[in-house]
Coordinates of C-alpha atoms and ligand atoms in Angstrom, one line a residue:
M1 CA 18.8 -14.1 -16.4
A2 CA 18.3 -16.7 -13.6
L3 CA 14.9 -16.8 -12.6
I4 CA 13.4 -14.3 -10.8
R5 CA 11.3 -15.7 -7.4
T6 CA 10.7 -12.3 -5.0
R7 CA 7.7 -12.7 -2.5
F8 CA 6.0 -10.8 -0.4
A9 CA 5.8 -12.1 3.4
P10 CA 3.3 -10.0 5.9
S11 CA 2.1 -11.2 9.2
P12 CA -1.3 -11.5 9.7
T13 CA -1.5 -9.2 12.2
G14 CA -4.2 -7.2 11.3
Q15 CA -5.1 -4.7 8.6
M16 CA -2.7 -4.2 5.9
H17 CA -0.1 -1.5 6.5
I18 CA 0.1 1.1 2.9
G19 CA 3.6 0.5 2.7
N20 CA 2.9 -3.2 3.0
L21 CA 1.3 -3.0 0.1
R22 CA 3.7 -1.1 -1.8
T23 CA 6.6 -4.1 -1.1
A24 CA 3.9 -5.9 -2.5
V25 CA 3.6 -4.6 -5.9
Y26 CA 7.0 -3.4 -6.0
A27 CA 8.1 -7.1 -5.0
Y28 CA 5.1 -8.2 -7.9
A29 CA 6.4 -5.7 -10.4
L30 CA 9.6 -6.7 -9.7
A31 CA 9.3 -10.6 -10.3
K32 CA 5.9 -9.7 -13.2
H33 CA 8.5 -7.5 -15.2
N34 CA 10.9 -10.4 -15.8
S35 CA 8.3 -13.3 -16.3
G36 CA 9.1 -14.2 -12.5
Q37 CA 7.0 -15.7 -9.9
F38 CA 5.6 -13.9 -6.7
I39 CA 5.5 -15.8 -3.9
L40 CA 3.2 -15.4 -1.2
R41 CA 4.1 -16.4 2.6
I42 CA 2.5 -15.9 5.3
E43 CA 4.8 -15.3 8.7
D44 CA 1.9 -16.3 11.3
T45 CA 4.9 -18.3 13.9
D46 CA 4.3 -15.1 16.7
Q47 CA 1.6 -16.9 18.2
K48 CA 1.5 -13.6 20.5
R49 CA 0.4 -11.5 17.0
Y50 CA -1.6 -14.2 15.7
D51 CA -5.0 -13.1 14.6
P52 CA -6.8 -16.1 12.6
Q53 CA -8.8 -13.6 10.6
G54 CA -4.9 -12.4 9.3
I55 CA -4.6 -14.8 6.8
T56 CA -7.8 -14.6 4.6
D57 CA -7.7 -10.8 5.0
I58 CA -4.4 -10.8 3.3
K59 CA -5.8 -12.5 0.2
N60 CA -8.6 -11.0 -0.2
N61 CA -6.1 -7.4 -0.2
L62 CA -4.4 -8.7 -2.7
T63 CA -6.9 -9.2 -4.9
T64 CA -8.2 -6.6 -4.5
F65 CA -5.3 -4.6 -6.2
G66 CA -4.3 -7.3 -8.2
L67 CA -1.7 -8.8 -7.2
N68 CA -2.6 -12.3 -7.9
W69 CA 0.4 -14.5 -6.5
D70 CA 1.5 -17.8 -8.1
E71 CA 2.5 -20.0 -5.6
L72 CA 1.4 -19.8 -1.3
Y73 CA 2.8 -21.1 2.2
I74 CA 1.9 -20.7 5.2
Q75 CA 4.6 -20.7 8.2
S76 CA 2.8 -22.0 11.0
E77 CA 2.1 -25.6 8.9
R78 CA 5.4 -25.3 8.2
K79 CA 6.9 -25.4 11.3
K80 CA 4.1 -28.8 12.4
A81 CA 6.5 -30.2 9.3
G82 CA 9.6 -30.1 11.1
I83 CA 11.8 -27.4 9.2
Y84 CA 13.0 -24.9 11.1
Q85 CA 13.9 -27.2 14.1
Q86 CA 15.4 -28.8 11.4
T87 CA 17.7 -25.6 10.3
A88 CA 18.5 -25.1 13.4
E89 CA 19.6 -28.8 14.2
K90 CA 21.7 -28.2 11.4
L91 CA 23.4 -25.2 12.5
V92 CA 23.5 -26.2 15.7
S93 CA 25.6 -29.2 14.7
D94 CA 27.7 -27.2 12.4
G95 CA 28.7 -24.7 15.1
H96 CA 27.1 -22.0 14.0
A97 CA 24.5 -21.7 16.7
F98 CA 24.1 -23.0 20.4
Y99 CA 21.9 -24.2 22.8
C100 CA 20.9 -21.3 25.4
R101 CA 19.1 -22.4 28.8
C102 CA 19.2 -18.3 29.8
P103 CA 15.2 -17.5 31.7
A104 CA 14.0 -14.7 28.9
K105 CA 15.0 -12.6 32.1
N106 CA 18.1 -12.3 32.9
V107 CA 18.9 -12.1 29.1
K108 CA 17.0 -8.8 29.7
Q109 CA 18.3 -7.9 32.7
A110 CA 21.6 -8.3 30.6
G111 CA 20.3 -6.1 28.0
Y112 CA 20.9 -6.9 24.3
S113 CA 23.3 -3.6 23.6
T114 CA 26.5 -3.6 26.1
I115 CA 26.6 -7.9 26.6
L116 CA 26.5 -8.9 22.7
R117 CA 27.8 -12.4 23.8
D118 CA 25.6 -14.9 25.3
P119 CA 26.8 -16.6 28.6
C120 CA 26.2 -20.1 26.6
R121 CA 27.2 -20.4 23.6
D122 CA 29.9 -22.1 25.3
R123 CA 28.1 -24.4 27.5
G124 CA 27.9 -27.3 25.1
L125 CA 24.4 -27.4 26.0
T126 CA 22.0 -30.1 24.1
S127 CA 18.3 -28.5 24.7
G128 CA 16.9 -24.8 25.1
A129 CA 16.4 -22.0 22.6
V130 CA 19.4 -21.9 19.0
K131 CA 20.9 -18.8 19.3
L132 CA 23.1 -17.9 16.5
R133 CA 26.4 -18.3 17.5
V134 CA 28.5 -14.1 16.0
P135 CA 31.8 -14.9 14.4
D136 CA 34.1 -12.4 16.3
N137 CA 36.3 -9.8 14.3
Q138 CA 34.9 -9.8 10.8
Q139 CA 33.4 -7.3 8.2
I140 CA 30.4 -8.7 7.0
S141 CA 28.6 -6.6 3.8
Y142 CA 26.2 -6.9 1.1
H143 CA 24.8 -4.4 -1.6
D144 CA 21.3 -3.6 -1.3
F145 CA 19.4 -3.8 -4.6
V146 CA 17.1 -0.8 -3.7
L147 CA 19.9 1.8 -1.7
D148 CA 23.0 0.6 -4.8
K149 CA 25.0 0.9 -2.1
V150 CA 27.6 -1.5 -0.4
V151 CA 26.0 -1.5 3.3
S152 CA 28.6 -3.2 6.0
W153 CA 29.0 -4.6 10.2
D154 CA 31.5 -5.1 12.0
T155 CA 30.4 -8.3 14.0
N156 CA 31.4 -7.3 17.2
T157 CA 28.5 -5.3 16.9
V158 CA 25.5 -8.0 16.3
Y159 CA 24.0 -9.7 19.4
E160 CA 24.0 -13.9 19.6
A161 CA 19.7 -13.3 17.9
T162 CA 17.6 -16.4 19.3
L163 CA 16.8 -18.3 16.7
L164 CA 14.6 -21.4 17.4
K165 CA 12.7 -20.6 20.7
S166 CA 12.5 -22.7 23.8
D167 CA 8.5 -24.3 23.3
G168 CA 10.1 -24.8 19.4
F169 CA 8.7 -21.5 17.4
P170 CA 11.1 -20.2 15.3
T171 CA 12.0 -16.9 15.1
Y172 CA 11.7 -14.3 12.2
H173 CA 15.0 -14.2 11.4
L174 CA 15.7 -18.5 10.9
A175 CA 12.0 -19.0 9.4
A176 CA 12.5 -16.1 6.8
M177 CA 15.5 -16.8 6.1
T178 CA 15.6 -20.4 6.5
D179 CA 12.9 -20.2 4.1
D180 CA 14.0 -17.6 1.8
L181 CA 16.8 -20.2 0.8
L182 CA 14.1 -22.8 0.7
M183 CA 12.2 -21.0 -2.1
Q184 CA 14.9 -19.9 -4.1
I185 CA 13.7 -17.0 -3.8
S186 CA 16.1 -14.5 -5.8
H187 CA 15.2 -10.8 -4.4
I188 CA 14.2 -10.1 -1.0
L189 CA 12.7 -6.8 -1.0
R190 CA 11.1 -5.2 2.2
G191 CA 11.1 -2.4 4.2
H192 CA 13.5 -0.4 6.1
D193 CA 13.1 -1.5 9.8
W194 CA 15.1 -4.9 8.8
M195 CA 17.8 -3.0 8.4
P196 CA 19.6 -3.4 11.4
S197 CA 18.5 -7.4 11.6
T198 CA 20.6 -7.9 8.1
P199 CA 23.9 -8.9 10.3
I200 CA 22.1 -11.9 11.0
H201 CA 20.7 -13.1 8.4
L202 CA 23.3 -12.3 6.7
L203 CA 25.1 -15.0 9.3
V204 CA 22.6 -17.3 8.6
L205 CA 22.2 -17.0 4.8
D206 CA 25.9 -18.2 4.7
Y207 CA 25.6 -20.9 6.8
L208 CA 22.8 -22.3 5.6
G209 CA 23.1 -22.1 1.9
N210 CA 26.2 -20.7 0.7
R211 CA 23.7 -19.0 -1.3
R212 CA 22.4 -15.2 -0.6
P213 CA 19.4 -13.4 -2.8
E214 CA 19.3 -10.4 -3.5
I215 CA 18.4 -7.7 -0.7
G216 CA 16.7 -4.9 -1.3
H217 CA 15.1 -2.4 1.8
L218 CA 12.8 0.3 1.4
T219 CA 12.9 4.0 2.3
D220 CA 10.2 4.7 4.8
I221 CA 7.4 6.9 4.5
L222 CA 7.4 10.1 5.6
S223 CA 4.1 11.9 7.4
S224 CA 3.4 15.8 6.3
K225 CA 3.0 15.5 9.8
G226 CA 6.7 15.2 9.8
G227 CA 8.6 12.2 10.8
K228 CA 7.6 8.4 9.9
L229 CA 4.3 7.9 8.8
S230 CA 3.1 6.6 12.1
K231 CA -0.2 4.1 12.9
R232 CA -0.6 6.0 16.1
R233 CA -0.8 9.3 14.3
D234 CA -1.5 8.9 9.7
S235 CA -3.9 7.0 8.7
V236 CA -1.8 3.7 7.3
F237 CA -3.6 1.0 6.3
C238 CA -5.4 0.1 3.0
E239 CA -8.7 -0.9 4.6
A240 CA -9.6 2.9 6.0
F241 CA -8.7 4.2 2.5
L242 CA -11.0 1.6 0.5
E243 CA -13.7 2.5 2.4
L244 CA -13.5 6.0 2.9
G245 CA -14.0 5.7 -0.8
Y246 CA -10.2 5.5 -3.1
L247 CA -10.9 3.4 -5.2
P248 CA -8.3 0.7 -5.7
E249 CA -6.5 1.3 -8.3
A250 CA -5.8 4.5 -7.5
L251 CA -4.4 3.5 -4.3
L252 CA -1.8 1.1 -6.0
N253 CA -0.8 4.2 -8.6
F254 CA 0.0 6.1 -5.4
V255 CA 1.7 3.8 -3.0
I256 CA 4.0 2.4 -6.6
L257 CA 5.1 6.6 -6.9
L258 CA 6.1 6.7 -3.2
G259 CA 9.7 5.0 -3.6
W260 CA 10.4 4.4 -7.0
A261 CA 9.8 6.8 -10.4
P262 CA 10.2 6.0 -13.8
K263 CA 12.5 8.3 -16.3
D264 CA 10.3 10.2 -18.3
N265 CA 8.3 11.1 -15.1
Q266 CA 5.5 9.4 -16.1
E267 CA 2.6 9.6 -13.4
L268 CA -0.1 7.7 -14.1
F269 CA 0.4 4.1 -13.6
T270 CA -2.1 0.8 -14.9
L271 CA -0.2 -2.5 -12.5
E272 CA 0.1 -3.9 -15.9
E273 CA 1.6 -1.1 -17.2
F274 CA 4.0 -0.7 -14.1
V275 CA 4.6 -4.2 -14.6
R276 CA 5.9 -3.2 -18.0
K277 CA 7.7 -0.5 -17.4
F278 CA 9.7 -1.7 -14.3
D279 CA 12.9 -0.6 -13.8
P280 CA 15.1 -1.1 -10.3
S281 CA 16.9 1.4 -11.2
G282 CA 13.8 3.6 -11.0
F283 CA 13.4 3.2 -6.9
Q284 CA 14.5 6.7 -5.2
K285 CA 16.8 6.9 -2.3
A286 CA 15.6 9.9 -0.4
N287 CA 12.5 8.8 1.7
P288 CA 8.7 9.5 0.2
L289 CA 6.1 11.8 1.5
F290 CA 2.8 10.3 1.9
S291 CA 0.6 13.7 0.2
D292 CA -3.1 13.5 1.0
T293 CA -3.3 15.9 -2.4
K294 CA -2.0 14.0 -4.7
L295 CA -3.7 10.5 -3.7
N296 CA -6.6 13.0 -4.2
W297 CA -5.8 13.4 -7.2
L298 CA -5.5 10.4 -8.3
N299 CA -9.5 9.1 -7.2
G300 CA -10.4 11.8 -8.8
Y301 CA -8.1 10.7 -12.0
Y302 CA -9.3 6.5 -12.0
I303 CA -12.8 8.0 -10.8
R304 CA -13.4 10.3 -14.3
Q305 CA -12.0 6.9 -15.5
K306 CA -15.2 4.9 -14.3
T307 CA -18.6 5.2 -17.0
D308 CA -21.4 6.3 -15.6
T309 CA -22.8 2.9 -15.4
Q310 CA -19.7 1.8 -13.3
L311 CA -19.9 4.4 -10.6
I312 CA -23.4 4.2 -10.1
Q313 CA -22.2 1.2 -8.3
L314 CA -19.7 2.5 -7.1
V315 CA -21.4 5.3 -5.1
K316 CA -23.9 3.2 -3.4
P317 CA -22.7 1.6 -1.1
F318 CA -22.4 5.3 -0.3
V319 CA -25.4 6.5 -1.0
K320 CA -27.9 7.3 2.9
Q321 CA -30.9 7.6 1.4
D322 CA -33.6 5.8 -0.3
V323 CA -33.1 6.4 -3.8
T324 CA -34.0 4.0 -7.0
D325 CA -31.8 3.6 -9.7
T326 CA -33.0 5.9 -11.8
K327 CA -32.1 8.9 -9.6
L328 CA -29.1 8.1 -9.2
A329 CA -28.6 7.8 -12.3
Q330 CA -29.5 11.3 -13.5
I331 CA -27.9 12.9 -10.1
T332 CA -23.9 10.8 -10.5
P333 CA -23.8 12.0 -14.2
L334 CA -24.0 15.4 -12.7
I335 CA -21.1 15.5 -9.6
K336 CA -18.5 12.9 -11.1
D337 CA -16.5 15.3 -12.1
R338 CA -16.0 17.2 -8.6
L339 CA -16.2 13.6 -6.9
V340 CA -12.6 13.9 -4.8
K341 CA -13.8 10.2 -3.4
L342 CA -16.7 8.0 -3.0
S343 CA -17.7 9.7 0.5
D344 CA -18.2 12.5 -0.2
F345 CA -21.1 12.2 -2.1
P346 CA -23.6 12.0 0.0
S347 CA -22.8 15.8 1.1
L348 CA -22.3 17.2 -2.9
T349 CA -25.8 15.6 -3.7
G350 CA -27.7 16.5 -0.6
L351 CA -28.8 19.0 -2.0
F352 CA -31.2 16.4 -4.9
F353 CA -32.3 14.7 -1.5
S354 CA -33.5 18.3 0.4
P355 CA -34.0 21.6 -0.6
P356 CA -31.1 23.9 1.0
D357 CA -30.6 26.0 4.0
L358 CA -30.3 29.4 2.8
D359 CA -27.9 31.6 3.8
K360 CA -27.4 35.4 2.9
N361 CA -24.1 36.0 3.0
L362 CA -24.3 33.8 -0.5
F363 CA -26.0 36.3 -2.1
D364 CA -23.9 39.1 -3.5
Q365 CA -26.9 41.8 -3.9
P366 CA -29.9 40.6 -2.0
D367 CA -32.3 42.9 -3.6
L368 CA -31.7 42.7 -7.4
A369 CA -31.5 38.5 -6.8
I370 CA -35.3 39.1 -5.4
E371 CA -35.1 40.9 -8.6
H372 CA -33.4 37.4 -10.3
L373 CA -35.7 34.9 -9.1
T374 CA -38.8 36.9 -9.9
L375 CA -38.2 37.1 -13.2
A376 CA -36.9 33.6 -13.0
T377 CA -40.6 31.9 -10.9
E378 CA -42.3 33.8 -14.1
H379 CA -40.3 32.0 -16.7
L380 CA -40.2 28.7 -14.6
S381 CA -43.9 28.3 -14.1
S382 CA -45.0 28.4 -17.4
S383 CA -41.9 27.2 -19.8
P384 CA -41.3 23.2 -20.8
W385 CA -39.8 21.0 -18.5
T386 CA -36.5 20.6 -20.8
K387 CA -33.2 22.6 -21.6
E388 CA -33.2 24.5 -24.2
A389 CA -37.0 26.6 -23.1
I390 CA -35.4 26.8 -19.7
E391 CA -32.3 28.6 -20.6
T392 CA -33.7 30.5 -23.9
G393 CA -36.5 31.4 -21.6
L394 CA -34.0 33.1 -18.8
M395 CA -31.4 34.3 -21.3
A396 CA -34.6 36.6 -23.2
G397 CA -35.1 37.6 -19.9
I398 CA -31.9 38.1 -18.9
K399 CA -30.5 40.0 -21.8
S400 CA -34.5 42.5 -21.5
H401 CA -33.1 43.0 -17.9
G402 CA -29.5 44.1 -19.1
W403 CA -28.7 42.1 -16.0
K404 CA -25.3 40.1 -16.0
V405 CA -25.5 36.4 -17.1
G406 CA -22.6 35.3 -14.4
D407 CA -24.5 37.7 -11.6
F408 CA -28.3 35.9 -13.0
F409 CA -27.2 32.4 -12.6
M410 CA -25.2 33.4 -9.2
S411 CA -28.7 34.3 -7.6
L412 CA -30.2 30.8 -8.7
R413 CA -27.7 29.0 -8.1
V414 CA -27.9 30.2 -4.6
A415 CA -31.5 29.4 -4.2
V416 CA -32.0 26.2 -6.2
C417 CA -29.1 24.7 -4.3
G418 CA -27.6 26.3 -1.2
S419 CA -23.9 26.9 -2.3
R420 CA -22.0 28.7 -5.2
A421 CA -20.4 25.8 -6.6
T422 CA -22.6 23.2 -7.5
P423 CA -23.9 20.4 -10.3
P424 CA -25.0 22.6 -13.6
L425 CA -27.3 24.5 -12.6
T426 CA -30.4 23.5 -15.2
E427 CA -29.7 19.9 -15.3
T428 CA -30.2 20.4 -11.3
M429 CA -33.5 22.0 -11.7
L430 CA -34.8 18.6 -14.6
V431 CA -33.8 16.1 -12.7
L432 CA -35.0 18.3 -9.1
G433 CA -38.3 18.7 -11.5
Q434 CA -40.5 22.1 -12.0
S435 CA -42.6 22.5 -8.7
E436 CA -39.2 21.5 -6.4
S437 CA -37.3 23.6 -8.1
L438 CA -39.8 26.7 -8.6
T439 CA -40.9 25.7 -4.2
R440 CA -37.1 27.0 -3.9
I441 CA -37.2 29.4 -6.2
R442 CA -39.8 31.3 -4.0
N443 CA -39.0 30.1 -1.0
A444 CA -35.3 31.7 -1.0
I445 CA -38.0 35.5 -2.4
N446 CA -39.6 35.4 1.3
F447 CA -36.6 34.7 2.6
L448 CA -34.2 37.3 0.8
G449 CA -37.9 39.4 0.8
Q450 CA -37.7 39.4 5.2
L451 CA -34.6 40.5 5.4
G452 CA -36.2 44.0 5.3
Ligands
LIG1 N1 6.9 -11.2 8.5 C1 7.9 -9.7 8.3 C2 6.6 -8.3 8.5 O1 6.1 -8.4 8.4 C3 8.0 -9.9 6.9 C4 9.2 -8.8 6.9 C5 10.0 -9.3 5.1 O2 9.9 -9.8 3.8 O3 11.5 -10.2 5.6 O4 7.4 -7.9 8.5

């Protein structure tokens, strides 16, 4: 098989959209599965949207997800070297493009949708913006390797797009196709939004190199709120997910499954595993749904794959209180099973730092709870502070009163933790210490007593 070379070609316009991460990981896997090369190309020739920090952010993001590139190109540097000017001039001299001097305003007034043939196309101008000369009455088609179908256009419906602006800056149409050819890209993988521009690109590719890379358009990601995922309404940026404490490996696994599926329904993929199993026939034709539940499930899974020591380091940035490493090491394993995202750490561990607010509705039977808690204080105030001593003594007391074990521990749980769903109770009391645990139980007895 010929060498596979794919590219990820983001514009540095701010944060990384989750759809872009998906494009990047698919392009990476397509290349690496075939021992090919993954190219990072920064498409920064649109000066209006330029963000100088953007290139660093893109690199950092890719590195976070392990998507290491083999070659890096920056289009603004290539523009300075005159590469796009040269290809634009070649297209003009070959008769496939022409100079245009229509003021941008006039073109707008004319409207792209009704006037598809540019007034300057036959004026023989020798300077100005460069536009594509679109042939009349032709069919232009390609086979989309993601959608696995042939897509065609009638050239009479294709407008004469600007390739090089009068200020010498190339448009995406020219810069991307020039580079895809010069960089020997074998597969163009990109978002569905680019589909309407594809006939323009096919013409440019044919005219410039008479060679077309394979082209594939990824499906749109749908929001659970309906319609396409939208940055105005949905959370869509990788940085925002990472800040909430989604792990990179969970987010990556999640996007891998947004539009691609293996034959055997496997759901857990590390990057290496995905590269190994990648097969373009796994691309889905239907638009995938962004499911928070699935993302949360994956994140919980990857959190539980961490050792306690790793997890302690990961939760540290989310801890609000001033807490010693020893205390953190005691608490973290107790909530590991219930942690969905790292930013949940403060709400799950608040009970270790301050006494809970008590709520009478959490106690099933307040009078019985007073009896339970009274027994608990009797035993706990004289018990050695070990798991075994605490539990053996309490069990003996429960048995002698003939209480239900579950009822007793629920009373104690609510008194100590202020909630019915908590970390393991004895372990929690061990971390809180004997004095604090007893204070909380006595407070609860008083609270219940005052309810009268
Ligand atoms: N710069 C384009 C974008 O960020 C790249 C599209 C492509 O992959 O060709 O959308």
